[in-house]
Short mmCIF file of C-alpha atoms and ligand atoms in Angstrom, two decimals:
data_model
loop_
_atom_site.label_atom_id
_atom_site.label_comp_id
_atom_site.label_asym_id
_atom_site.label_seq_id
_atom_site.Cartn_x
_atom_site.Cartn_y
_atom_site.Cartn_z
CA MET Z 1224 -0.18 -124.21 0.67
CA PHE Z 1225 -1.06 -126.71 -2.02
CA ILE Z 1226 1.31 -125.08 -4.50
CA ARG Z 1227 4.06 -125.16 -1.87
CA LEU Z 1228 3.55 -128.84 -1.29
CA LEU Z 1229 3.60 -129.45 -5.01
CA THR Z 1230 6.89 -127.56 -5.45
CA LEU Z 1231 8.40 -129.41 -2.53
CA SER Z 1232 7.44 -132.80 -3.87
CA PHE Z 1233 8.82 -131.87 -7.29
CA LEU Z 1234 12.06 -130.79 -5.68
CA PHE Z 1235 12.19 -134.04 -3.75
CA LEU Z 1236 11.46 -136.07 -6.88
CA SER Z 1237 14.14 -134.38 -8.95
CA LEU Z 1238 16.65 -134.81 -6.14
CA SER Z 1239 15.93 -138.51 -5.79
CA VAL Z 1240 16.16 -138.98 -9.56
CA GLN Z 1241 19.54 -137.27 -9.53
CA ASN Z 1242 20.67 -139.48 -6.68
CA GLY Z 1243 19.73 -142.55 -8.67
CA HIS Z 1244 22.19 -141.52 -11.35
CA ALA Z 1245 24.86 -140.22 -9.04
CA ALA Z 1246 26.21 -143.77 -8.66
CA GLY Z 1247 28.74 -142.90 -11.33
CA ASP Z 1248 29.51 -140.32 -13.94
CA GLN Z 1249 27.68 -141.32 -17.11
CA VAL Z 1250 29.38 -140.64 -20.44
CA LYS Z 1251 26.94 -139.81 -23.21
CA PRO Z 1252 27.21 -142.43 -25.98
CA PRO Z 1253 28.04 -141.01 -29.45
CA SER Z 1254 25.05 -141.01 -31.85
CA GLN Z 1255 25.18 -143.65 -34.57
CA ALA Z 1256 23.54 -143.53 -38.00
CA TRP Z 1257 20.70 -146.05 -37.47
CA SER Z 1258 18.23 -146.74 -40.29
CA PHE Z 1259 15.42 -146.59 -37.72
CA TYR Z 1260 16.29 -142.91 -37.07
CA ASN Z 1261 16.26 -142.10 -40.80
CA GLY Z 1262 14.96 -138.69 -41.94
CA PRO Z 1263 14.07 -135.53 -40.02
CA ALA Z 1264 13.05 -136.51 -36.45
CA GLY Z 1265 13.36 -140.14 -37.56
CA MET Z 1266 10.23 -139.74 -39.69
CA PHE Z 1267 11.39 -142.18 -42.39
CA GLY Z 1268 12.91 -144.68 -39.98
CA TYR Z 1269 12.85 -148.35 -40.92
CA TYR Z 1270 14.34 -151.60 -39.67
CA ASP Z 1271 17.00 -153.30 -41.76
CA GLN Z 1272 15.97 -156.96 -42.01
CA ALA Z 1273 19.43 -158.25 -42.92
CA SER Z 1274 20.96 -156.51 -39.92
CA MET Z 1275 18.22 -157.86 -37.62
CA GLN Z 1276 18.76 -161.41 -38.89
CA ARG Z 1277 22.48 -161.13 -38.17
CA GLY Z 1278 21.67 -159.56 -34.80
CA LEU Z 1279 19.38 -162.46 -33.92
CA LYS Z 1280 22.26 -164.81 -34.69
CA VAL Z 1281 24.58 -162.83 -32.40
CA TYR Z 1282 21.94 -162.83 -29.67
CA ARG Z 1283 21.36 -166.58 -29.96
CA GLU Z 1284 25.01 -167.57 -30.17
CA VAL Z 1285 26.39 -165.16 -27.57
CA CYS Z 1286 24.03 -163.09 -25.42
CA ALA Z 1287 21.43 -165.84 -24.87
CA ALA Z 1288 23.88 -167.70 -22.63
CA CYS Z 1289 23.16 -165.09 -19.95
CA HIS Z 1290 20.28 -162.84 -21.10
CA GLY Z 1291 16.63 -163.73 -21.67
CA LEU Z 1292 14.33 -162.18 -24.28
CA LYS Z 1293 11.11 -163.20 -22.64
CA ARG Z 1294 8.74 -160.73 -24.31
CA VAL Z 1295 9.51 -161.91 -27.83
CA TYR Z 1296 7.49 -164.74 -29.41
CA PHE Z 1297 9.04 -166.84 -32.16
CA ARG Z 1298 6.16 -165.92 -34.47
CA ASN Z 1299 7.22 -162.25 -34.10
CA LEU Z 1300 10.36 -163.14 -36.09
CA GLU Z 1301 8.24 -162.77 -39.21
CA ALA Z 1302 9.21 -159.08 -39.01
CA LEU Z 1303 12.84 -160.09 -39.70
CA GLY Z 1304 11.78 -161.57 -43.03
CA TYR Z 1305 11.56 -165.25 -42.02
CA ASN Z 1306 8.81 -167.46 -43.43
CA GLU Z 1307 6.65 -169.86 -41.45
CA ALA Z 1308 8.87 -172.90 -42.02
CA GLN Z 1309 12.00 -171.01 -40.96
CA ILE Z 1310 10.27 -169.78 -37.81
CA LYS Z 1311 9.14 -173.31 -36.98
CA ASN Z 1312 12.73 -174.51 -37.32
CA ILE Z 1313 14.10 -171.77 -35.07
CA ALA Z 1314 11.42 -172.43 -32.42
CA ALA Z 1315 12.01 -176.18 -32.51
CA GLU Z 1316 15.64 -175.66 -31.45
CA TYR Z 1317 14.35 -174.58 -28.03
CA THR Z 1318 12.99 -176.86 -25.32
CA ILE Z 1319 9.82 -175.78 -23.55
CA THR Z 1320 9.16 -177.11 -20.06
CA LYS Z 1321 5.50 -177.94 -19.58
CA GLY Z 1322 4.13 -177.15 -16.13
CA LYS Z 1323 3.52 -180.83 -15.60
CA LEU Z 1324 5.51 -183.68 -14.05
CA ASN Z 1325 5.85 -187.02 -15.83
CA GLU Z 1326 5.53 -190.34 -14.02
CA GLU Z 1327 9.23 -190.27 -13.11
CA GLY Z 1328 8.71 -186.96 -11.35
CA GLU Z 1329 10.56 -184.89 -13.96
CA TRP Z 1330 9.22 -181.83 -15.77
CA GLU Z 1331 7.73 -182.80 -19.10
CA GLU Z 1332 9.33 -181.12 -22.09
CA ARG Z 1333 8.47 -180.47 -25.73
CA PRO Z 1334 10.16 -178.68 -28.64
CA GLY Z 1335 9.30 -174.99 -29.05
CA GLU Z 1336 6.62 -173.79 -31.46
CA PRO Z 1337 5.98 -170.39 -33.10
CA LYS Z 1338 3.44 -169.53 -30.36
CA ASP Z 1339 6.15 -169.82 -27.65
CA LYS Z 1340 8.42 -167.12 -26.29
CA PHE Z 1341 12.21 -167.16 -26.15
CA VAL Z 1342 13.35 -169.33 -23.28
CA SER Z 1343 15.42 -167.55 -20.62
CA PRO Z 1344 18.80 -169.11 -19.80
CA PHE Z 1345 18.22 -169.24 -16.03
CA ALA Z 1346 15.28 -170.68 -14.11
CA ASN Z 1347 15.10 -167.68 -11.77
CA ASP Z 1348 16.89 -164.45 -10.76
CA GLN Z 1349 18.73 -166.17 -7.92
CA GLN Z 1350 20.28 -168.70 -10.31
CA ALA Z 1351 21.11 -165.92 -12.79
CA LYS Z 1352 22.95 -163.93 -10.12
CA TYR Z 1353 24.75 -166.94 -8.71
CA ALA Z 1354 26.08 -167.85 -12.16
CA ASN Z 1355 27.28 -164.29 -12.77
CA GLY Z 1356 29.26 -163.47 -9.65
CA GLY Z 1357 26.34 -161.75 -7.96
CA ALA Z 1358 25.38 -159.47 -10.88
CA MET Z 1359 22.04 -159.93 -12.58
CA PRO Z 1360 22.03 -160.05 -16.41
CA PRO Z 1361 18.83 -158.14 -17.27
CA ASP Z 1362 16.27 -159.51 -19.74
CA LEU Z 1363 17.02 -157.73 -23.03
CA SER Z 1364 13.45 -157.48 -24.42
CA LEU Z 1365 13.08 -153.82 -23.47
CA ILE Z 1366 16.68 -152.79 -22.85
CA THR Z 1367 16.87 -150.19 -25.64
CA LYS Z 1368 13.81 -148.48 -24.12
CA ALA Z 1369 14.96 -148.84 -20.54
CA ARG Z 1370 18.16 -146.83 -21.05
CA ALA Z 1371 18.60 -143.23 -22.17
CA ASN Z 1372 19.63 -143.12 -25.87
CA GLY Z 1373 19.03 -146.88 -25.79
CA PRO Z 1374 20.45 -148.04 -29.15
CA ASP Z 1375 23.48 -145.72 -28.97
CA TYR Z 1376 24.06 -146.81 -25.38
CA VAL Z 1377 23.90 -150.56 -26.04
CA TYR Z 1378 26.25 -150.23 -29.05
CA ALA Z 1379 28.63 -148.04 -27.03
CA LEU Z 1380 28.56 -150.47 -24.09
CA LEU Z 1381 29.41 -153.47 -26.26
CA THR Z 1382 32.32 -151.65 -27.88
CA GLY Z 1383 33.33 -149.55 -24.86
CA TYR Z 1384 35.62 -151.79 -22.83
CA LYS Z 1385 38.96 -150.20 -21.81
CA GLN Z 1386 41.83 -150.78 -19.40
CA PRO Z 1387 40.91 -149.14 -16.07
CA PRO Z 1388 42.65 -145.83 -15.38
CA ALA Z 1389 45.57 -146.03 -12.94
CA GLY Z 1390 44.39 -146.20 -9.33
CA GLU Z 1391 41.03 -147.83 -10.10
CA ILE Z 1392 40.66 -151.27 -8.54
CA LEU Z 1393 38.42 -153.87 -10.15
CA SER Z 1394 37.26 -157.11 -8.57
CA ASP Z 1395 37.75 -160.45 -10.39
CA THR Z 1396 34.31 -160.16 -11.98
CA GLN Z 1397 34.46 -156.48 -12.98
CA TYR Z 1398 35.50 -154.87 -16.25
CA TRP Z 1399 36.06 -151.21 -17.05
CA ASN Z 1400 33.55 -149.78 -19.50
CA THR Z 1401 33.53 -146.15 -20.62
CA TYR Z 1402 29.75 -145.99 -21.00
CA PHE Z 1403 28.45 -147.97 -18.02
CA PRO Z 1404 27.35 -145.63 -15.19
CA GLY Z 1405 30.13 -146.01 -12.62
CA HIS Z 1406 32.26 -147.81 -15.26
CA LYS Z 1407 32.61 -151.05 -13.27
CA LEU Z 1408 30.56 -153.56 -15.23
CA SER Z 1409 30.13 -157.19 -14.17
CA MET Z 1410 29.86 -158.44 -17.76
CA ALA Z 1411 33.01 -159.72 -19.41
CA PRO Z 1412 33.41 -158.28 -22.94
CA PRO Z 1413 30.93 -160.57 -24.73
CA LEU Z 1414 32.02 -159.92 -28.33
CA SER Z 1415 35.26 -160.09 -30.27
CA ASP Z 1416 36.25 -160.18 -33.96
CA GLY Z 1417 35.48 -163.41 -35.81
CA GLN Z 1418 33.30 -164.86 -33.04
CA VAL Z 1419 30.05 -165.32 -34.99
CA GLY Z 1420 29.89 -166.59 -38.58
CA TYR Z 1421 27.90 -164.44 -41.04
CA GLU Z 1422 26.50 -166.01 -44.20
CA ASP Z 1423 25.84 -162.79 -46.12
CA GLY Z 1424 29.43 -161.60 -46.36
CA SER Z 1425 29.07 -158.83 -43.76
CA PRO Z 1426 32.26 -158.13 -41.79
CA GLU Z 1427 32.69 -160.53 -38.87
CA THR Z 1428 33.91 -157.83 -36.51
CA LEU Z 1429 33.12 -156.67 -33.00
CA ASP Z 1430 31.83 -153.40 -34.45
CA GLN Z 1431 29.42 -155.10 -36.89
CA TYR Z 1432 28.21 -157.60 -34.27
CA ALA Z 1433 27.47 -154.75 -31.85
CA ARG Z 1434 25.54 -152.81 -34.53
CA ASP Z 1435 23.52 -155.83 -35.62
CA VAL Z 1436 22.58 -157.10 -32.17
CA THR Z 1437 21.59 -153.55 -31.17
CA HIS Z 1438 19.44 -153.25 -34.31
CA PHE Z 1439 17.74 -156.52 -33.43
CA LEU Z 1440 17.17 -155.49 -29.80
CA THR Z 1441 15.76 -152.12 -30.86
CA TRP Z 1442 13.16 -153.92 -32.97
CA ALA Z 1443 12.41 -156.32 -30.07
CA ALA Z 1444 11.68 -153.38 -27.77
CA ASP Z 1445 9.65 -151.43 -30.34
CA PRO Z 1446 8.26 -153.77 -33.01
CA TYR Z 1447 5.51 -151.38 -34.15
CA MET Z 1448 7.80 -148.39 -34.81
CA GLU Z 1449 7.47 -148.61 -38.61
CA GLU Z 1450 3.66 -148.78 -38.59
CA ARG Z 1451 3.50 -145.92 -36.11
CA LYS Z 1452 5.68 -143.73 -38.32
CA LYS Z 1453 3.66 -144.57 -41.44
CA THR Z 1454 0.44 -143.63 -39.64
CA GLY Z 1455 2.09 -140.43 -38.40
CA LEU Z 1456 3.12 -139.48 -41.94
CA LYS Z 1457 -0.41 -140.10 -43.24
CA VAL Z 1458 -1.87 -137.94 -40.48
CA ILE Z 1459 0.56 -135.12 -41.28
CA LEU Z 1460 -0.23 -135.35 -45.02
CA PHE Z 1461 -3.93 -135.28 -44.26
CA LEU Z 1462 -3.53 -132.24 -42.03
CA ILE Z 1463 -1.59 -130.36 -44.72
CA VAL Z 1464 -4.25 -131.06 -47.35
CA PHE Z 1465 -7.01 -130.24 -44.88
CA ALA Z 1466 -5.36 -126.93 -43.94
CA GLY Z 1467 -5.16 -126.04 -47.66
CA VAL Z 1468 -8.84 -126.80 -48.19
CA MET Z 1469 -9.87 -124.79 -45.14
CA TYR Z 1470 -7.74 -121.88 -46.28
CA SER Z 1471 -9.44 -121.70 -49.66
CA VAL Z 1472 -12.86 -122.05 -48.03
CA LYS Z 1473 -12.02 -119.19 -45.70
CA LYS Z 1474 -10.88 -117.01 -48.61
CA LYS Z 1475 -14.03 -117.72 -50.54
CA ILE Z 1476 -16.33 -116.90 -47.63
CA TRP Z 1477 -14.56 -113.64 -46.80
CA LYS Z 1478 -14.55 -112.62 -50.44
CA SER Z 1479 -18.35 -112.75 -50.56
CA ALA Z 1480 -18.56 -111.02 -47.16
CA HIS Z 1481 -16.66 -107.95 -48.40
C1 HEC L 1418 28.54 -164.51 -19.52
C2 HEC L 1418 27.29 -163.81 -19.33
C3 HEC L 1418 26.92 -162.68 -20.27
C4 HEC L 1418 26.92 -162.65 -21.65
C5 HEC L 1418 27.36 -163.74 -22.61
C6 HEC L 1418 26.40 -161.37 -22.03
N1 HEC L 1418 26.08 -160.63 -20.91
FE1 HEC L 1418 25.28 -158.78 -20.88
N2 HEC L 1418 25.35 -158.75 -18.85
C7 HEC L 1418 25.78 -159.81 -18.05
C8 HEC L 1418 25.71 -159.39 -16.66
C9 HEC L 1418 26.10 -160.25 -15.47
C10 HEC L 1418 25.21 -158.07 -16.64
C11 HEC L 1418 24.99 -157.17 -15.42
C12 HEC L 1418 26.25 -156.35 -15.24
C13 HEC L 1418 26.20 -155.37 -14.09
O1 HEC L 1418 25.10 -154.99 -13.66
O2 HEC L 1418 27.30 -154.94 -13.66
C14 HEC L 1418 24.99 -157.71 -18.03
C15 HEC L 1418 24.48 -156.48 -18.44
C16 HEC L 1418 24.16 -156.17 -19.74
C17 HEC L 1418 23.49 -154.94 -20.15
C18 HEC L 1418 22.94 -153.87 -19.22
C19 HEC L 1418 23.91 -152.79 -18.86
C20 HEC L 1418 23.18 -151.76 -18.02
O3 HEC L 1418 23.11 -150.59 -18.44
O4 HEC L 1418 22.64 -152.11 -16.96
C21 HEC L 1418 23.35 -155.01 -21.51
C22 HEC L 1418 22.71 -153.96 -22.41
C23 HEC L 1418 23.92 -156.25 -21.93
N3 HEC L 1418 24.41 -156.92 -20.84
C24 HEC L 1418 23.95 -156.66 -23.26
C25 HEC L 1418 24.52 -157.87 -23.68
C26 HEC L 1418 24.54 -158.27 -25.07
C27 HEC L 1418 23.94 -157.49 -26.23
C28 HEC L 1418 25.20 -159.46 -25.11
C29 HEC L 1418 25.54 -160.28 -26.32
C30 HEC L 1418 26.35 -159.64 -27.31
C31 HEC L 1418 25.56 -159.80 -23.72
N4 HEC L 1418 25.12 -158.80 -22.91
C32 HEC L 1418 26.22 -160.96 -23.35
C33 HEC L 1418 26.23 -161.03 -18.49
C34 HEC L 1418 26.40 -161.40 -19.82
#
């Protein structure tokens, strides 16, 4: 009886999961060569600081108009290779609203500091939806974890806008995207060639912008990836050495037993 119930609930679960995705046919995004997937099973993966710095610039100049990044603190930007003074400067470009009214009845404000988080562009979800024709721009802090094949998906989405096939009707606020489930995406193509200035001579192209901002967002969603992989490698090395030692101990013991 119990087993039956268990099978039934599994069946139900898998059905409901399938339904969740049935909203539209999902096209698998092509795999890209990311440095964070370097080596067998991504074992030697690392983040490319130059790419993340450019990606931060793309986020701040383009995506931040609609998308928050509320889980990232300015001090975390150290991982991109910025020093304390640079981080202070970046933080100070943001305005933090204190939870306190001044004598004129307005919210008191102060410049951002390294201990603050990125400020979201809208005060609440309602405002965010209203400004975007009813669609909600999700916070991007965890987006590469929240989608299957996250980095490949985000890159594919940003570069995947197409004319709709004949017979498909889009509303004024919809755009056809090959990789969005259901294809009808309420985000106008956010990037185009030449839109963001790069200081390091990297190509100022849609393709490069999409790669860099995805690299940056992958770090934002998984900032401890590098440490985790280093620890993993050490554990594997230890286990190999340990297995070798145990093997020779075993041989020695059995030799004397014979
Ligand atoms: C003008 C506002 C606007 C800008 C600028 C913008 N977006 Fe969006 N974005 C949206 C809206 C609205 C949605 C929700 C679309 C929907 O659900 O149909 C969205 C959705 C997304 C999604 C989620 C798609 C999914 O699978 O649900 C990602 C990822 C995304 N945007 C990334 C970006 C990135 C990266 C940038 C900067 C290069 C950017 N967006 C710039 C408005 C914007």
